[in-house]
mmCIF file of C-alpha atoms in Angstrom:
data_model
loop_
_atom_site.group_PDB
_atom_site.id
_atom_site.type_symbol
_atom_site.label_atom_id
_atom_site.label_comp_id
_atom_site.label_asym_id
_atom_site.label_seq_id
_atom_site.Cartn_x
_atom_site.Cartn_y
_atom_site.Cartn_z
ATOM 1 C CA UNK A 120 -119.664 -40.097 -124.143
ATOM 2 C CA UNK A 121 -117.888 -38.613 -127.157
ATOM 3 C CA UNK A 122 -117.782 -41.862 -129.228
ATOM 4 C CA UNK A 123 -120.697 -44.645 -129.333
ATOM 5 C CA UNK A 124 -119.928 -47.899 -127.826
ATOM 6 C CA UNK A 125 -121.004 -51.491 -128.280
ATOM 7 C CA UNK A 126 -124.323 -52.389 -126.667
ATOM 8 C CA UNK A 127 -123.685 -53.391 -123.029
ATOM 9 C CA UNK A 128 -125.763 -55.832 -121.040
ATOM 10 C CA UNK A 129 -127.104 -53.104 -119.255
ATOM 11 C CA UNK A 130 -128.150 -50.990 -122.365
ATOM 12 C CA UNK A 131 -129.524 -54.356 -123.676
ATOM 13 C CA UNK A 132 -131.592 -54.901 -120.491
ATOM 14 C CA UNK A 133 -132.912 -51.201 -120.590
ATOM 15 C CA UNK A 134 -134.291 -51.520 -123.956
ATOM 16 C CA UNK A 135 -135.900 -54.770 -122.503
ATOM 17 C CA UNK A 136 -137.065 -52.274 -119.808
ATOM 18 C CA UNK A 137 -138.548 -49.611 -122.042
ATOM 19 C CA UNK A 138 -140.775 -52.456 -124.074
ATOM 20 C CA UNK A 139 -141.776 -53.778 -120.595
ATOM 21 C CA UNK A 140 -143.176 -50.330 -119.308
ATOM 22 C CA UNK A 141 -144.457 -49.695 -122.857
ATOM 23 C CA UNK A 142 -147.084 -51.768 -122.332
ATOM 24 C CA UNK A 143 -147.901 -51.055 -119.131
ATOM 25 C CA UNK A 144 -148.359 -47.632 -119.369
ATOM 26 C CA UNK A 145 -149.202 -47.582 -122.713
ATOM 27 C CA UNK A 146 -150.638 -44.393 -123.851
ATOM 28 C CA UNK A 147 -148.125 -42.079 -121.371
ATOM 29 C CA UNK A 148 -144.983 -43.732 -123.294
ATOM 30 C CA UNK A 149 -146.403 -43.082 -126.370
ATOM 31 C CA UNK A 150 -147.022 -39.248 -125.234
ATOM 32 C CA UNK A 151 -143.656 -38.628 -123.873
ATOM 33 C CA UNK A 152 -142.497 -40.175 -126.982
ATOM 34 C CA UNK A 153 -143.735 -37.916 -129.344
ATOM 35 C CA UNK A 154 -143.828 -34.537 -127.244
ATOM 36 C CA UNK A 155 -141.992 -31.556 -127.880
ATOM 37 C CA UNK A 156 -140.727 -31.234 -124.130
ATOM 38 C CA UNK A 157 -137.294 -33.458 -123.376
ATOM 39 C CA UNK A 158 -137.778 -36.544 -121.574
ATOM 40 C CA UNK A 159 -136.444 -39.825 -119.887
ATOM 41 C CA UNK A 160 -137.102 -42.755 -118.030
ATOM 42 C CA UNK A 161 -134.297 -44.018 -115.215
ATOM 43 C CA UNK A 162 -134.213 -46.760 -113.278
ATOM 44 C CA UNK A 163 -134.876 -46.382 -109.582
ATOM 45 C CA UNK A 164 -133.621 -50.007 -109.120
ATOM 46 C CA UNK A 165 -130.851 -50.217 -110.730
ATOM 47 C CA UNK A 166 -126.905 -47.883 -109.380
ATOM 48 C CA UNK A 167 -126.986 -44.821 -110.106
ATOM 49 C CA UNK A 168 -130.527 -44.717 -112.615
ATOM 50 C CA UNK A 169 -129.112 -45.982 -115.473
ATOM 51 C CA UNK A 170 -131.625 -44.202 -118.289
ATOM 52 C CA UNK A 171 -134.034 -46.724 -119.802
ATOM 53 C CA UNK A 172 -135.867 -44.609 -122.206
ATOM 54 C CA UNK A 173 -135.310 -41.056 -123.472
ATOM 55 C CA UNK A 174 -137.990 -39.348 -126.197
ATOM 56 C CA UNK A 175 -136.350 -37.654 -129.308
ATOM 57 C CA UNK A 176 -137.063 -34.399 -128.167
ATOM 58 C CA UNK A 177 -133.940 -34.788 -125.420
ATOM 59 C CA UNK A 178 -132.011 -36.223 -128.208
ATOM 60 C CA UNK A 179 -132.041 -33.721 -130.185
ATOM 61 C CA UNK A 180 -131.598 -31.288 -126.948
ATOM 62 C CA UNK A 181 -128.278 -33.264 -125.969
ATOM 63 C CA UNK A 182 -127.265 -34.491 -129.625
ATOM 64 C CA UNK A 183 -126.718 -38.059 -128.758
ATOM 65 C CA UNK A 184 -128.058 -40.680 -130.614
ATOM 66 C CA UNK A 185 -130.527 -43.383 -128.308
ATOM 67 C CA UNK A 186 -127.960 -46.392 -128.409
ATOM 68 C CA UNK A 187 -125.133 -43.818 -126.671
ATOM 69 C CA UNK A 188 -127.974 -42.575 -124.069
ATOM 70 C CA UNK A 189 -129.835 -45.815 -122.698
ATOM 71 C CA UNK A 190 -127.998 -47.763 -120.239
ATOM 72 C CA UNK A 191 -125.982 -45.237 -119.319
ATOM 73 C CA UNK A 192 -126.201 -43.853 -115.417
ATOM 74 C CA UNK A 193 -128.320 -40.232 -115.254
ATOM 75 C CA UNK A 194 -125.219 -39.063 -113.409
ATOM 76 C CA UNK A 195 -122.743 -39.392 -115.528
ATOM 77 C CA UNK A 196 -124.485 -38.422 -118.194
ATOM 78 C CA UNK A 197 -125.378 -35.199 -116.926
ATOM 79 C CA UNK A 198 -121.916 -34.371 -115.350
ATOM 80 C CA UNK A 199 -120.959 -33.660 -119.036
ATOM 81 C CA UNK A 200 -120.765 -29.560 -117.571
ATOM 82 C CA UNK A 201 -122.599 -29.922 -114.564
ATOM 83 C CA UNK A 202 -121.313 -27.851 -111.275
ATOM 84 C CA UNK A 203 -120.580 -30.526 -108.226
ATOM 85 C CA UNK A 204 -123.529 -28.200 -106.333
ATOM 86 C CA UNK A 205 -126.092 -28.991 -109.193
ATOM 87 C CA UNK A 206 -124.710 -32.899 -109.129
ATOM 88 C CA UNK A 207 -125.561 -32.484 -105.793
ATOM 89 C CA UNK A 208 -129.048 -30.844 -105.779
ATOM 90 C CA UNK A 209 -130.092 -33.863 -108.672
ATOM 91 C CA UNK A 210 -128.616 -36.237 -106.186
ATOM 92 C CA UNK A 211 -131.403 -34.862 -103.986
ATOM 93 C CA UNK A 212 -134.438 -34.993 -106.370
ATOM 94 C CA UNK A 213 -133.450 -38.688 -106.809
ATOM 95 C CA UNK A 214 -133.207 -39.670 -103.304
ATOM 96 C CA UNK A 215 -136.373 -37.865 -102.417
ATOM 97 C CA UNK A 216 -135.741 -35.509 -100.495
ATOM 98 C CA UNK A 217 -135.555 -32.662 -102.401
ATOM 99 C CA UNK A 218 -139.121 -31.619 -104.710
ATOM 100 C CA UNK A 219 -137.779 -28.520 -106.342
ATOM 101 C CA UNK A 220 -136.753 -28.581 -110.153
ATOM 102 C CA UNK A 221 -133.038 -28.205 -110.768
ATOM 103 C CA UNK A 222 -131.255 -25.605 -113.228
ATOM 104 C CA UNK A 223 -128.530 -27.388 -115.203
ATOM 105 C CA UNK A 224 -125.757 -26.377 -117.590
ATOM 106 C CA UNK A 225 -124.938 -29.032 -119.617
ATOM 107 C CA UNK A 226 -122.682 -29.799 -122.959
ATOM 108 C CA UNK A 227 -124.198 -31.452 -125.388
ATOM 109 C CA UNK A 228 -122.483 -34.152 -128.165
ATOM 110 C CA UNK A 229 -120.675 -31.753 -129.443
ATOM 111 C CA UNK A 230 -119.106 -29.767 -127.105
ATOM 112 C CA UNK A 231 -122.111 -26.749 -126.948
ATOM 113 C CA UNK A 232 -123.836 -25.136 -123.851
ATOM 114 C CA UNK A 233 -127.193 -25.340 -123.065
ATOM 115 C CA UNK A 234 -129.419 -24.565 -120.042
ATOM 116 C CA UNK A 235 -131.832 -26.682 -118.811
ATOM 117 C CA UNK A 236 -134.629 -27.073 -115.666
ATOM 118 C CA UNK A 237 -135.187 -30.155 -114.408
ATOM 119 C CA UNK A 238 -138.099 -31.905 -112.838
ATOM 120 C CA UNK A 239 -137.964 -35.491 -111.503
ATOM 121 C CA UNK A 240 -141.112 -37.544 -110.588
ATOM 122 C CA UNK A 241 -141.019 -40.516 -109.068
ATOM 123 C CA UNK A 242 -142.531 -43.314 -110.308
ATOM 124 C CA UNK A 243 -144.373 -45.838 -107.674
ATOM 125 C CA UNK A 244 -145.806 -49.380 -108.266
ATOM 126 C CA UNK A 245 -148.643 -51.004 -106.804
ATOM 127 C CA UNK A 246 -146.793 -51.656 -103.106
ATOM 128 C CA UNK A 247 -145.988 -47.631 -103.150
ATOM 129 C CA UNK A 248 -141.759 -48.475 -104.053
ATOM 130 C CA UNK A 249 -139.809 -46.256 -106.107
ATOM 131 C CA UNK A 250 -139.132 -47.911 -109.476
ATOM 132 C CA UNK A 251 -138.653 -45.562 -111.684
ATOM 133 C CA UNK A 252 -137.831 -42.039 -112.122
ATOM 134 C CA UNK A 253 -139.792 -39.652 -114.362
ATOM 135 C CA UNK A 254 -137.041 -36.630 -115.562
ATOM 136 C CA UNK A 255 -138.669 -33.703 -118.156
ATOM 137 C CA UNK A 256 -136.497 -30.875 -119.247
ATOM 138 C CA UNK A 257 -137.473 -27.132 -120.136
ATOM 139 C CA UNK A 258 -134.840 -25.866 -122.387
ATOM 140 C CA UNK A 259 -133.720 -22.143 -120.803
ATOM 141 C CA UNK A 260 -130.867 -21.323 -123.302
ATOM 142 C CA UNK A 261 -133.113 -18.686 -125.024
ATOM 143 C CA UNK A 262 -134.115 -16.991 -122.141
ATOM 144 C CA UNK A 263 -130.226 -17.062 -120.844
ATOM 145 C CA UNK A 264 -129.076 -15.667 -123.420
ATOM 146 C CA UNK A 265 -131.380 -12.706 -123.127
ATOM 147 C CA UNK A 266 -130.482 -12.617 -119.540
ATOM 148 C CA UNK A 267 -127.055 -12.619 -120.345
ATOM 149 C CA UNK A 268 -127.420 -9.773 -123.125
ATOM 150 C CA UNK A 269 -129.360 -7.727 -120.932
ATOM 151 C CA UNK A 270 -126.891 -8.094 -118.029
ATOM 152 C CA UNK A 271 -124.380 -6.774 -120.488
ATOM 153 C CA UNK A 272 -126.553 -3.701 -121.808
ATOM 154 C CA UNK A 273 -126.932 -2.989 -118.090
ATOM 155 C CA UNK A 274 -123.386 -2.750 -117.490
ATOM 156 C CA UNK A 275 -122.709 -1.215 -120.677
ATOM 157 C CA UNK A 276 -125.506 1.538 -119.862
ATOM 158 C CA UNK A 277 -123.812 2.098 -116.281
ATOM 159 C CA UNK A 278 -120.321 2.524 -117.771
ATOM 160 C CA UNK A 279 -122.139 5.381 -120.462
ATOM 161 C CA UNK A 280 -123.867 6.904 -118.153
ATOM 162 C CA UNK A 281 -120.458 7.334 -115.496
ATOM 163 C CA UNK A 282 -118.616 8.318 -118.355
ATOM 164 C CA UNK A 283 -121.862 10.995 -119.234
ATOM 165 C CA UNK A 284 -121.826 11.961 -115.422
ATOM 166 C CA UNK A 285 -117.813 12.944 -115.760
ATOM 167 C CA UNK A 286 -118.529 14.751 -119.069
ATOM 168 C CA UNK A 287 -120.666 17.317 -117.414
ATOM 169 C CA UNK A 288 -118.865 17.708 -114.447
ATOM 170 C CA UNK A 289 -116.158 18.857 -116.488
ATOM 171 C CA UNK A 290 -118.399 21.097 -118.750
ATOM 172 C CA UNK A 291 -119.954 22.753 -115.072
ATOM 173 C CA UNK A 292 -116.417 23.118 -113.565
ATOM 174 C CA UNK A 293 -114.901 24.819 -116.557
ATOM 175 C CA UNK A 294 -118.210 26.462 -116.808
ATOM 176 C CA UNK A 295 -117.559 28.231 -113.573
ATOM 177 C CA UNK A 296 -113.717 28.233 -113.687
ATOM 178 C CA UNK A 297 -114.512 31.564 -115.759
ATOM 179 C CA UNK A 298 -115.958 34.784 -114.446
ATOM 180 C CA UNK A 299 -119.278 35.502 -116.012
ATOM 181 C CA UNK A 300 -122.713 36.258 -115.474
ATOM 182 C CA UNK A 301 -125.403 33.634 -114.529
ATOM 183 C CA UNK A 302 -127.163 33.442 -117.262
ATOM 184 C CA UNK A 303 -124.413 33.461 -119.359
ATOM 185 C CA UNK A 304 -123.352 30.279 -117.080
ATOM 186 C CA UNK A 305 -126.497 28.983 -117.565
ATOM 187 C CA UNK A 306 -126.155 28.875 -120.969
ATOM 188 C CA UNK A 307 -122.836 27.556 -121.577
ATOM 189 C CA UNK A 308 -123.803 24.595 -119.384
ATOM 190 C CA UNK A 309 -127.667 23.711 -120.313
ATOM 191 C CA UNK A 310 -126.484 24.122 -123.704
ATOM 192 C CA UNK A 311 -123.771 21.310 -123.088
ATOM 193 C CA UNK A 312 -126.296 19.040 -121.642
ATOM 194 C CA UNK A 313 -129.378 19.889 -123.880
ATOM 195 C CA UNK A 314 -126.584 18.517 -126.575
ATOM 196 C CA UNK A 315 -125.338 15.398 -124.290
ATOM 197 C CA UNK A 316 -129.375 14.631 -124.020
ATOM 198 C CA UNK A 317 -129.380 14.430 -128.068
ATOM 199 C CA UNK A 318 -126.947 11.818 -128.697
ATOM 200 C CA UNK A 319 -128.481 9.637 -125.720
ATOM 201 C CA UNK A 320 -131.883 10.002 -127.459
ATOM 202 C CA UNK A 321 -130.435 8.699 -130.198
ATOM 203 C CA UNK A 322 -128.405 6.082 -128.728
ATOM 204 C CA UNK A 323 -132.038 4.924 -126.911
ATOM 205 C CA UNK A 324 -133.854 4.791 -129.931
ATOM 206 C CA UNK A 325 -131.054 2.030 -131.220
ATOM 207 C CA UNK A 326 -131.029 0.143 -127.807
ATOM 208 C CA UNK A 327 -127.132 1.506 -127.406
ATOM 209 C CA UNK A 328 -126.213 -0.306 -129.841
ATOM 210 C CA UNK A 329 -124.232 2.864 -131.704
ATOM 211 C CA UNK A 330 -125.889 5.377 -134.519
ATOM 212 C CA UNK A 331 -125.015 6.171 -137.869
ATOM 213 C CA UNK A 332 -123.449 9.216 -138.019
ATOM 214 C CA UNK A 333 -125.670 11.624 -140.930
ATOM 215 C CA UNK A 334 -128.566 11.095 -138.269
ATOM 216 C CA UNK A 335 -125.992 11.742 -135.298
ATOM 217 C CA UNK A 336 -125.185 14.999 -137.144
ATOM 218 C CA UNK A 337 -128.434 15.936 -138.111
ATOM 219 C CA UNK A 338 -129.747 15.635 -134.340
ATOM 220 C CA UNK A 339 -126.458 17.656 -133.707
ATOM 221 C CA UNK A 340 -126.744 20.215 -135.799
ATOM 222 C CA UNK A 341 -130.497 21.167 -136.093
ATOM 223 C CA UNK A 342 -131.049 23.228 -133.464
ATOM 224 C CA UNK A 343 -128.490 25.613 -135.354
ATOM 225 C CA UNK A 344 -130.040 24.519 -138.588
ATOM 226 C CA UNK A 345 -133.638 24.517 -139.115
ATOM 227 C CA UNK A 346 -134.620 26.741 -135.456
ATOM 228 C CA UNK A 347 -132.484 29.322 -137.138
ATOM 229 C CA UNK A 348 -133.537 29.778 -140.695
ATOM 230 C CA UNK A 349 -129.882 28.170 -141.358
ATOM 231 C CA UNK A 350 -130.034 24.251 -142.531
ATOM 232 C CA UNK A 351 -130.036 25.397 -146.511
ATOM 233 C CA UNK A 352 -126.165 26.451 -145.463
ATOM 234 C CA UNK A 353 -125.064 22.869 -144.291
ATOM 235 C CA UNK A 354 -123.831 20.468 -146.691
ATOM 236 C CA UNK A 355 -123.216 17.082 -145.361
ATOM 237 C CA UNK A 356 -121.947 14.679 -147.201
ATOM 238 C CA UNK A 357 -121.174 10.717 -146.550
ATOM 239 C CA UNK A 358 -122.577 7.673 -146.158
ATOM 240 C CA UNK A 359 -124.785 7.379 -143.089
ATOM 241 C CA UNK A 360 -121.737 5.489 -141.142
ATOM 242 C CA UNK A 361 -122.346 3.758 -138.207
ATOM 243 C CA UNK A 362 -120.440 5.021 -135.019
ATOM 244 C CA UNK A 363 -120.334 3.454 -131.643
ATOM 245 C CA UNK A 364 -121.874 4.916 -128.193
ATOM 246 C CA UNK A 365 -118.508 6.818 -127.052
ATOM 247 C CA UNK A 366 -118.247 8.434 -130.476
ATOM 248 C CA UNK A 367 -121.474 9.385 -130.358
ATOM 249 C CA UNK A 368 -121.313 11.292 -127.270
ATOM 250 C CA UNK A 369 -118.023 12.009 -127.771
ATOM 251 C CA UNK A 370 -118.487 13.455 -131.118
ATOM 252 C CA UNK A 371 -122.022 14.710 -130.209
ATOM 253 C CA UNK A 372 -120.394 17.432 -127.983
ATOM 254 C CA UNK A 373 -117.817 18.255 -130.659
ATOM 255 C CA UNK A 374 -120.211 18.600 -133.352
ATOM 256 C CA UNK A 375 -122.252 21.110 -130.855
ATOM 257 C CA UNK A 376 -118.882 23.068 -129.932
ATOM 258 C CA UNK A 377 -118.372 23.754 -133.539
ATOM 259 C CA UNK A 378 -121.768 24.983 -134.611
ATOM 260 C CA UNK A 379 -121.615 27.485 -130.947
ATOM 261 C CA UNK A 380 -118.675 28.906 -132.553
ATOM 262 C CA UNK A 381 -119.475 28.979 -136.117
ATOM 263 C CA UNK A 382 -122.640 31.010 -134.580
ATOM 264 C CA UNK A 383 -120.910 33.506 -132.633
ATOM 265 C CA UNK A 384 -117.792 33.893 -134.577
ATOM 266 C CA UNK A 385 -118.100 32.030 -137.782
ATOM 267 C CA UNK A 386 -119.630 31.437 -140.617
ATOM 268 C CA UNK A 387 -123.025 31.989 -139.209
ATOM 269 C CA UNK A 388 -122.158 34.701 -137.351
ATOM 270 C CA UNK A 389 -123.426 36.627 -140.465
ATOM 271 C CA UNK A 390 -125.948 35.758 -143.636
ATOM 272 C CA UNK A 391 -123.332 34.603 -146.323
ATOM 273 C CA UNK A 392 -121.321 31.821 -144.374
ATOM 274 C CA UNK A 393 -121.893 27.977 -145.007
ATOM 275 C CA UNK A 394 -120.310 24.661 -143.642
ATOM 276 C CA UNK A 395 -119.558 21.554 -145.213
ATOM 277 C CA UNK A 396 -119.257 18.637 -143.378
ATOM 278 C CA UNK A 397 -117.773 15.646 -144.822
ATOM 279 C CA UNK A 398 -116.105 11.775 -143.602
ATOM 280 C CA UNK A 399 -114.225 8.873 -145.252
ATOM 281 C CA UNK A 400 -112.910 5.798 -144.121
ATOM 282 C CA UNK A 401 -108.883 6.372 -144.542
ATOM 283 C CA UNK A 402 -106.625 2.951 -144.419
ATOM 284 C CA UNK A 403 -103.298 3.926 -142.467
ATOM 285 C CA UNK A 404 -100.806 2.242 -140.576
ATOM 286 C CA UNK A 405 -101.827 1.141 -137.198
ATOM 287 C CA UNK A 406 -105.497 0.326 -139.198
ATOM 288 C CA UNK A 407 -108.199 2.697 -141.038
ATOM 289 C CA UNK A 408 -109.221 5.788 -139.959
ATOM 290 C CA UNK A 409 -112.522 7.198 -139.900
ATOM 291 C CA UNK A 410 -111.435 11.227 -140.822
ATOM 292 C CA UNK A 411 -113.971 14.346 -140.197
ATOM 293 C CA UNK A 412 -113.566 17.222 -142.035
ATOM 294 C CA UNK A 413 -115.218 20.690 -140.875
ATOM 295 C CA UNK A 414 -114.904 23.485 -142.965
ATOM 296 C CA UNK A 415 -116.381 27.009 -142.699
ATOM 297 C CA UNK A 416 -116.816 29.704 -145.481
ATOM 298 C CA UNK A 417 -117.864 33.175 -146.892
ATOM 299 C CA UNK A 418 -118.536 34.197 -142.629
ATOM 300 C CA UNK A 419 -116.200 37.140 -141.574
ATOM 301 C CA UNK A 420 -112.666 36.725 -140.854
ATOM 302 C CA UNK A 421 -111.308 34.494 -139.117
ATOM 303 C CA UNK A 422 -108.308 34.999 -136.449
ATOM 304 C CA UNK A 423 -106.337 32.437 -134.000
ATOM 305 C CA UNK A 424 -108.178 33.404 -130.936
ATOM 306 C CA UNK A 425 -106.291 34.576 -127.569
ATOM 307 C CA UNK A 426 -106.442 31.879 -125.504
ATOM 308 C CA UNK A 427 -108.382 28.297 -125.760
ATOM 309 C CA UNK A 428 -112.019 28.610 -124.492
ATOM 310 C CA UNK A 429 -113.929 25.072 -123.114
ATOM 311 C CA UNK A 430 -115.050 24.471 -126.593
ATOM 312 C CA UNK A 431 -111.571 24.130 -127.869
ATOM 313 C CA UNK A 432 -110.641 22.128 -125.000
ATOM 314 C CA UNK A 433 -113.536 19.712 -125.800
ATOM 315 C CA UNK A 434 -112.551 19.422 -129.516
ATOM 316 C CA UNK A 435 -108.635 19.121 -129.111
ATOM 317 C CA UNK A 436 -108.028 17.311 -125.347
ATOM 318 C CA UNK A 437 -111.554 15.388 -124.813
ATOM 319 C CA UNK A 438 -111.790 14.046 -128.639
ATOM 320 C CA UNK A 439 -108.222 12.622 -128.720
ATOM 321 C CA UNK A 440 -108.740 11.176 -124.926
ATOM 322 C CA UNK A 441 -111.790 9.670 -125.292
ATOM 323 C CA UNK A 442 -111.721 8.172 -128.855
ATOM 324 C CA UNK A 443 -108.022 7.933 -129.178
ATOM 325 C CA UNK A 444 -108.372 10.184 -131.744
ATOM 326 C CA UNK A 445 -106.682 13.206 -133.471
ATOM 327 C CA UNK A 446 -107.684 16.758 -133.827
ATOM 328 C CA UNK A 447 -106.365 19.742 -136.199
ATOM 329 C CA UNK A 448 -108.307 22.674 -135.318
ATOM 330 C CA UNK A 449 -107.406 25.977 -138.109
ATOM 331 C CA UNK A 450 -108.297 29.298 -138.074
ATOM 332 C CA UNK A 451 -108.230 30.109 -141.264
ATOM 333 C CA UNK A 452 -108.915 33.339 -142.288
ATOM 334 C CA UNK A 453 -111.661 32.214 -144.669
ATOM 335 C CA UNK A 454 -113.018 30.103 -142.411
ATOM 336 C CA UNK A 455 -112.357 27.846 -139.601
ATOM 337 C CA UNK A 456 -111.243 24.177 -140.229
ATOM 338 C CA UNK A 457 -111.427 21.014 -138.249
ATOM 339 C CA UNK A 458 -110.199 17.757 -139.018
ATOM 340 C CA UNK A 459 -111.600 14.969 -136.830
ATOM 341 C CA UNK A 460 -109.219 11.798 -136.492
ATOM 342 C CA UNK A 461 -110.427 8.794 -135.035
ATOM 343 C CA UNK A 462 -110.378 4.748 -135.381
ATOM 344 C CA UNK A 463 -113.108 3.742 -137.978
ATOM 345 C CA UNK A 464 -115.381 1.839 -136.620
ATOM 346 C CA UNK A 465 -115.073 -1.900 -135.806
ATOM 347 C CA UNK A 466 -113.319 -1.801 -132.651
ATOM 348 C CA UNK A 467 -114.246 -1.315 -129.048
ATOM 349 C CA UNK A 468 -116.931 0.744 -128.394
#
């Protein structure tokens, strides 16, 4: 039913049809011809209901123009995407012996999906016979599209949340790798998670659909900003870029790692030290780049420490595995510097 094609007989007769039960029923016709809800007519009579009347509401549903649609048998008509189950369950409503509405997909014209429930009424005459069928259509694309979408979010949330789940299992096991007092256990972990629970909140409050990253840092960063007397010493500059869910956890922790240490060792380990943060988009080979930069001054010296704690661990192993990424962590001796590699966003979250 790509092409029209010449009148037939039968689509000839049908239009004959659809004037004949125009005047007998009058007033319905002229209803189901100007409703919003798709509808046809079929003929119980003739093989396989060949469709004497449909209002412009389905045409516009299907695409088709009348002269392509009457004449033509309901079945093959609605075949165009139809499973051989759903073929079946219409076969069903026709014959009788089946009263429940059926849930189609069907192609339209020109070549598009839609998703439709059906109803079909039979229509009796005066001795009780079938002689026509009644067929009205609710359109359900809209509503499976949202089911689709939130099928996806679901899926999408349960593959976060897994990937959450394995981020503090690692935090807890390296947590207690290391001999140390509870509390100071305590710490290191809730501290971890009270930071994990940040970038989530964000992430909720744009339906996981990714954050821009001056409010992921400022959600970061605050407890060590304004709790603390300290946000006058950050300077963040950038446009508010938009990040997706693994780089906001991902880059959630590392933001938190780096303001721990700038606290206990850096440069707000004492009153004078500052930190600039600052991004750009970088085009190199392979594609761009979105680049971090971390930099710490005027705290107290800086040396390459002993051995890598679980902060450095985060920033250097979970960074690069989880966003693919890069990291060049420096100890400077005026102040530590991190550089933050990663695909700019655009690509799979």
């Amino acid at each position: 039913m790509s092409a029209i094609k010449p009148k037939t007989k039968d689509q000839a007769e049908a239009e004959s049809e659809v004037e004949g039960f125009r005047e007998d029923l009058g007033p319905f016709v002229v209803a189901a011809e100007t409703t919003r809800m798709p509808m046809i007519f079929t003929d119980a009579k003739g093989p396989d209901n060949p469709i004497i009347f449909a209002n412009d509401s389905f045409l516009a549903l299907t695409g088709y123009d009348r002269a392509e649609v009457l004449g033509q048998s309901f079945k093959a008509l609605m075949a165009q995407g139809a499973s051989p189950e759903v073929l079946t369950e219409l076969a069903a409503a026709f014959d009788g012996s089946s009263e429940l509405s059926t849930e189609v997909r069907y192609r339209r014209k020109d070549g598009s999906v839609f998703w439709a429930d059906l109803f079909v009424s039979p229509v009796h005459d005066e001795a009780g016979k079938v002689v026509q069928h009644f067929t009205s259509f609710v359109d359900l694309t809209r509503h499976k599209l949202e089911q689709d979408r939130s099928r996806m979010m679901i899926d999408e949330l349960n593959h976060r949340v897994k990937n959450t789940l394995s981020t503090v299992q690692s935090i807890v096991t390296e947590a207690l790798r290391r001999p140390a007092l509870f509390d100071t256990i305590k710490e290191s972990i809730g501290s971890r998670i009270f930071a994990l629970s940040r970038s989530h909140d964000l992430l909720s409050d744009e339906s996981w659909d990714g954050t821009g990253l001056h409010d992921l840092l400022d959600a970061a960063l605050e407890p060590f900003g304004v709790a603390n007397g300290r946000k006058e010493r950050f300077l963040i500059t950038g446009e508010n870029v938009r990040v997706s869910p693994k780089a906001t956890l991902a880059l959630g922790i590392a933001f938190h790692e780096l303001a721990t240490n700038a606290v206990k060792y850096g440069a707000f380990s004492n009153e004078a030290g500052s930190i600039g943060v600052s991004w750009s988009i970088v085009s190199k080979t392979g594609g761009d780049r979105l680049v971090i930069r971390w930099l710490e001054k005027d705290g107290p010296p800086v040396s390459q420490p002993i051995r890598k704690g679980f902060g450095s661990k985060v920033l250097t192993r979970g960074l690069a595995h989880e966003l693919e990424g890069s990291v060049d962590l420096d100890y400077r001796a005026a102040g530590v510097a991190c550089m933050i590699d990663i695909p700019a966003p655009g690509g799979s979250s």
